[in-house]
PDB file of C-alpha atoms in Angstrom:
ATOM      1  CA  MET A1412       4.861  19.401   1.839  1.00 77.00           C
ATOM      2  CA  VAL A1413       1.557  17.967   0.807  1.00 88.00           C
ATOM      3  CA  LYS A1414      -1.517  17.347   2.957  1.00 93.00           C
ATOM      4  CA  VAL A1415      -2.928  13.800   2.942  1.00 92.00           C
ATOM      5  CA  THR A1416      -6.164  13.063   4.784  1.00 93.00           C
ATOM      6  CA  VAL A1417      -7.253   9.528   5.568  1.00 92.00           C
ATOM      7  CA  ASN A1418     -10.944   9.212   6.435  1.00 92.00           C
ATOM      8  CA  ALA A1419     -11.896   5.936   8.026  1.00 90.00           C
ATOM      9  CA  GLY A1420     -14.455   4.809  10.535  1.00 91.00           C
ATOM     10  CA  LEU A1421     -15.245   1.585  12.286  1.00 92.00           C
ATOM     11  CA  ALA A1422     -18.718   0.749  13.568  1.00 95.00           C
ATOM     12  CA  VAL A1423     -19.641  -2.466  15.343  1.00 97.00           C
ATOM     13  CA  GLU A1424     -23.365  -3.257  15.243  1.00 96.00           C
ATOM     14  CA  ALA A1425     -24.731  -2.576  18.740  1.00 96.00           C
ATOM     15  CA  GLY A1426     -21.169  -1.789  19.782  1.00 96.00           C
ATOM     16  CA  PRO A1427     -18.549   0.916  19.674  1.00 96.00           C
ATOM     17  CA  THR A1428     -17.788   3.348  16.878  1.00 96.00           C
ATOM     18  CA  LEU A1429     -14.242   4.554  16.256  1.00 94.00           C
ATOM     19  CA  ASN A1430     -13.297   7.535  14.110  1.00 93.00           C
ATOM     20  CA  LEU A1431      -9.911   6.707  12.600  1.00 90.00           C
ATOM     21  CA  THR A1432      -9.435   9.886  10.560  1.00 91.00           C
ATOM     22  CA  THR A1433      -5.875  11.220  10.472  1.00 90.00           C
ATOM     23  CA  VAL A1434      -3.966  13.899   8.586  1.00 92.00           C
ATOM     24  CA  PHE A1435      -0.400  13.560   7.308  1.00 89.00           C
ATOM     25  CA  GLN A1436       1.881  16.262   5.959  1.00 92.00           C
ATOM     26  CA  PRO A1437       4.572  14.188   4.284  1.00 92.00           C
ATOM     27  CA  ASP A1438       7.390  15.674   2.231  1.00 91.00           C
ATOM     28  CA  SER A1439       6.155  13.899  -0.901  1.00 90.00           C
ATOM     29  CA  TYR A1440       4.082  11.031  -2.230  1.00 91.00           C
ATOM     30  CA  SER A1441       4.049   8.675  -5.172  1.00 91.00           C
ATOM     31  CA  VAL A1442       1.205   6.882  -6.885  1.00 95.00           C
ATOM     32  CA  ALA A1443       1.096   4.048  -9.401  1.00 96.00           C
ATOM     33  CA  SER A1444      -1.633   2.125 -11.168  1.00 97.00           C
ATOM     34  CA  VAL A1445      -0.378  -1.292 -12.266  1.00 97.00           C
ATOM     35  CA  PRO A1446      -2.293  -3.684 -14.547  1.00 96.00           C
ATOM     36  CA  LEU A1447      -1.502  -7.365 -13.901  1.00 96.00           C
ATOM     37  CA  THR A1448      -2.504 -10.161 -16.259  1.00 93.00           C
ATOM     38  CA  GLY A1449      -3.981 -13.359 -14.907  1.00 85.00           C
ATOM     39  CA  SER A1450      -0.997 -15.488 -15.858  1.00 78.00           C
ATOM     40  CA  GLY A1451       2.388 -15.342 -17.522  1.00 72.00           C
ATOM     41  CA  ALA A1452       4.979 -12.584 -17.573  1.00 70.00           C
ATOM     42  CA  GLY A1453       2.511  -9.753 -16.887  1.00 77.00           C
ATOM     43  CA  ALA A1454       1.160 -11.305 -13.680  1.00 92.00           C
ATOM     44  CA  THR A1455       3.994  -9.793 -11.578  1.00 94.00           C
ATOM     45  CA  ALA A1456       5.433  -6.277 -11.340  1.00 95.00           C
ATOM     46  CA  GLU A1457       7.852  -4.386  -9.103  1.00 95.00           C
ATOM     47  CA  VAL A1458       6.761  -0.906  -8.017  1.00 95.00           C
ATOM     48  CA  PRO A1459       9.374   1.521  -6.650  1.00 93.00           C
ATOM     49  CA  LEU A1460       8.103   3.523  -3.674  1.00 89.00           C
ATOM     50  CA  LEU A1461      10.711   6.151  -2.935  1.00 75.00           C
ATOM     51  CA  PRO A1462      14.296   7.293  -3.326  1.00 70.00           C
ATOM     52  CA  ASP A1463      17.203   6.053  -1.205  1.00 66.00           C
ATOM     53  CA  ALA A1464      16.592   8.536   1.620  1.00 74.00           C
ATOM     54  CA  GLY A1465      13.427   8.967   3.638  1.00 81.00           C
ATOM     55  CA  THR A1466      10.819   6.910   5.421  1.00 88.00           C
ATOM     56  CA  VAL A1467       7.506   5.576   4.148  1.00 91.00           C
ATOM     57  CA  VAL A1468       4.828   6.857   6.542  1.00 92.00           C
ATOM     58  CA  LEU A1469       1.743   5.722   4.619  1.00 94.00           C
ATOM     59  CA  LEU A1470       1.089   2.844   2.235  1.00 96.00           C
ATOM     60  CA  ALA A1471      -2.239   2.254   0.508  1.00 96.00           C
ATOM     61  CA  VAL A1472      -2.935  -0.642  -1.872  1.00 98.00           C
ATOM     62  CA  LYS A1473      -6.188  -1.251  -3.756  1.00 98.00           C
ATOM     63  CA  ALA A1474      -6.659  -4.308  -5.994  1.00 98.00           C
ATOM     64  CA  TYR A1475      -9.681  -4.553  -8.258  1.00 98.00           C
ATOM     65  CA  GLN A1476     -11.099  -6.284 -11.309  1.00 96.00           C
ATOM     66  CA  SER A1477     -12.116  -4.469 -14.503  1.00 93.00           C
ATOM     67  CA  GLY A1478     -15.678  -4.007 -13.197  1.00 93.00           C
ATOM     68  CA  GLY A1479     -14.432  -2.458  -9.952  1.00 94.00           C
ATOM     69  CA  GLN A1480     -15.007  -5.538  -7.787  1.00 97.00           C
ATOM     70  CA  PRO A1481     -12.291  -6.203  -5.164  1.00 97.00           C
ATOM     71  CA  ALA A1482      -9.481  -8.517  -6.241  1.00 96.00           C
ATOM     72  CA  THR A1483      -6.713 -10.389  -4.459  1.00 96.00           C
ATOM     73  CA  VAL A1484      -3.044  -9.505  -4.916  1.00 96.00           C
ATOM     74  CA  THR A1485       0.081 -10.667  -3.126  1.00 96.00           C
ATOM     75  CA  VAL A1486       2.402  -7.896  -1.994  1.00 97.00           C
ATOM     76  CA  THR A1487       6.043  -8.432  -1.040  1.00 97.00           C
ATOM     77  CA  PRO A1488       7.805  -5.437   0.565  1.00 96.00           C
ATOM     78  CA  LEU A1489      11.436  -5.057  -0.554  1.00 95.00           C
ATOM     79  CA  ASN A1490      14.428  -3.073   0.646  1.00 92.00           C
ATOM     80  CA  GLY A1491      17.267  -3.803  -1.740  1.00 89.00           C
ATOM     81  CA  ALA A1492      17.894  -7.552  -1.735  1.00 91.00           C
ATOM     82  CA  GLU A1493      15.934  -8.067   1.490  1.00 94.00           C
ATOM     83  CA  ALA A1494      12.313  -9.173   1.164  1.00 96.00           C
ATOM     84  CA  GLY A1495       9.677  -9.007   3.861  1.00 95.00           C
ATOM     85  CA  PRO A1496       6.861 -11.499   4.264  1.00 95.00           C
ATOM     86  CA  VAL A1497       4.391 -11.985   1.423  1.00 96.00           C
ATOM     87  CA  LEU A1498       1.115 -10.251   2.289  1.00 96.00           C
ATOM     88  CA  THR A1499      -2.138 -11.397   0.701  1.00 96.00           C
ATOM     89  CA  VAL A1500      -4.353  -8.359   0.169  1.00 97.00           C
ATOM     90  CA  SER A1501      -8.033  -8.871  -0.613  1.00 97.00           C
ATOM     91  CA  GLY A1502      -9.344  -5.547  -1.875  1.00 96.00           C
ATOM     92  CA  THR A1503      -7.474  -2.949   0.173  1.00 96.00           C
ATOM     93  CA  LEU A1504      -4.576  -2.467   2.551  1.00 96.00           C
ATOM     94  CA  LEU A1505      -3.876   0.739   4.471  1.00 94.00           C
ATOM     95  CA  LEU A1506      -0.871   1.195   6.757  1.00 93.00           C
ATOM     96  CA  THR A1507      -0.358   4.623   8.313  1.00 89.00           C
ATOM     97  CA  ASN A1508       2.470   4.162  10.774  1.00 87.00           C
ATOM     98  CA  ALA A1509       6.180   4.390   9.957  1.00 89.00           C
ATOM     99  CA  GLN A1510       7.066   1.902  12.716  1.00 91.00           C
ATOM    100  CA  VAL A1511       4.664  -0.688  11.313  1.00 92.00           C
ATOM    101  CA  LEU A1512       5.998  -0.179   7.789  1.00 92.00           C
ATOM    102  CA  THR A1513       9.589  -0.502   9.022  1.00 91.00           C
ATOM    103  CA  ALA A1514       8.625  -3.802  10.670  1.00 92.00           C
ATOM    104  CA  LEU A1515       7.571  -5.221   7.278  1.00 93.00           C
ATOM    105  CA  VAL A1516      11.160  -5.259   6.041  1.00 92.00           C
ATOM    106  CA  ASP A1517      14.319  -4.008   7.737  1.00 89.00           C
ATOM    107  CA  GLY A1518      14.714  -0.298   6.994  1.00 86.00           C
ATOM    108  CA  GLY A1519      11.202  -0.051   5.578  1.00 89.00           C
ATOM    109  CA  PRO A1520      10.006  -0.840   2.070  1.00 93.00           C
ATOM    110  CA  ARG A1521      11.664   0.854  -0.909  1.00 92.00           C
ATOM    111  CA  SER A1522       9.642  -1.110  -3.450  1.00 94.00           C
ATOM    112  CA  LEU A1523       6.861  -3.697  -3.653  1.00 97.00           C
ATOM    113  CA  THR A1524       6.540  -6.814  -5.748  1.00 97.00           C
ATOM    114  CA  LEU A1525       2.912  -7.278  -6.781  1.00 97.00           C
ATOM    115  CA  ALA A1526       1.631 -10.619  -8.045  1.00 96.00           C
ATOM    116  CA  ASN A1527      -1.789 -11.649  -9.305  1.00 96.00           C
ATOM    117  CA  PRO A1528      -2.587 -15.124  -7.922  1.00 93.00           C
ATOM    118  CA  GLY A1529      -5.805 -15.365  -9.947  1.00 92.00           C
ATOM    119  CA  SER A1530      -6.586 -16.155 -13.568  1.00 91.00           C
ATOM    120  CA  SER A1531      -8.371 -12.872 -14.430  1.00 94.00           C
ATOM    121  CA  PRO A1532      -6.590  -9.569 -15.091  1.00 96.00           C
ATOM    122  CA  ILE A1533      -6.594  -7.037 -12.237  1.00 97.00           C
ATOM    123  CA  THR A1534      -5.368  -3.507 -11.569  1.00 97.00           C
ATOM    124  CA  VAL A1535      -3.482  -2.524  -8.420  1.00 98.00           C
ATOM    125  CA  ASP A1536      -3.294   1.088  -7.273  1.00 98.00           C
ATOM    126  CA  VAL A1537      -0.454   1.962  -4.876  1.00 97.00           C
ATOM    127  CA  LEU A1538       0.001   5.241  -3.022  1.00 96.00           C
ATOM    128  CA  CYS A1539       2.806   5.893  -0.573  1.00 94.00           C
ATOM    129  CA  ALA A1540       3.815   8.992   1.388  1.00 93.00           C
ATOM    130  CA  LEU A1541       7.406   9.833   2.291  1.00 91.00           C
ATOM    131  CA  ASP A1542       8.968  11.829   5.122  1.00 89.00           C
ATOM    132  CA  SER A1543      12.620  12.742   5.366  1.00 82.00           C
TER     133      SER A1543
END
């Protein structure tokens, strides 16, 4: 097992503050950093998330330009031949609930298709955690 800590907070000006920190102890995790060109064959890539068995319990996606500025990427969750809805991610996406991830595509995502809708090259970092 590995320990994964997610530190997040939400503060509304003159309103409530929520601490959203959580700790996971998944069986394993995988990480990928995928460069995508702004057009052509390199503008799309498929990223495997996990083996045939297990459940994704955490998915983090960060898309950014060469200078570190947030970028937009489209993310399609896949489980075999079945595709979930295309998600447009501007900057970051963090999902930390197995039930939510399973709702993206029947059985949960086993891979992601990443596509760069823009004309400039971007990099997409993907981290997922797996429980058996």
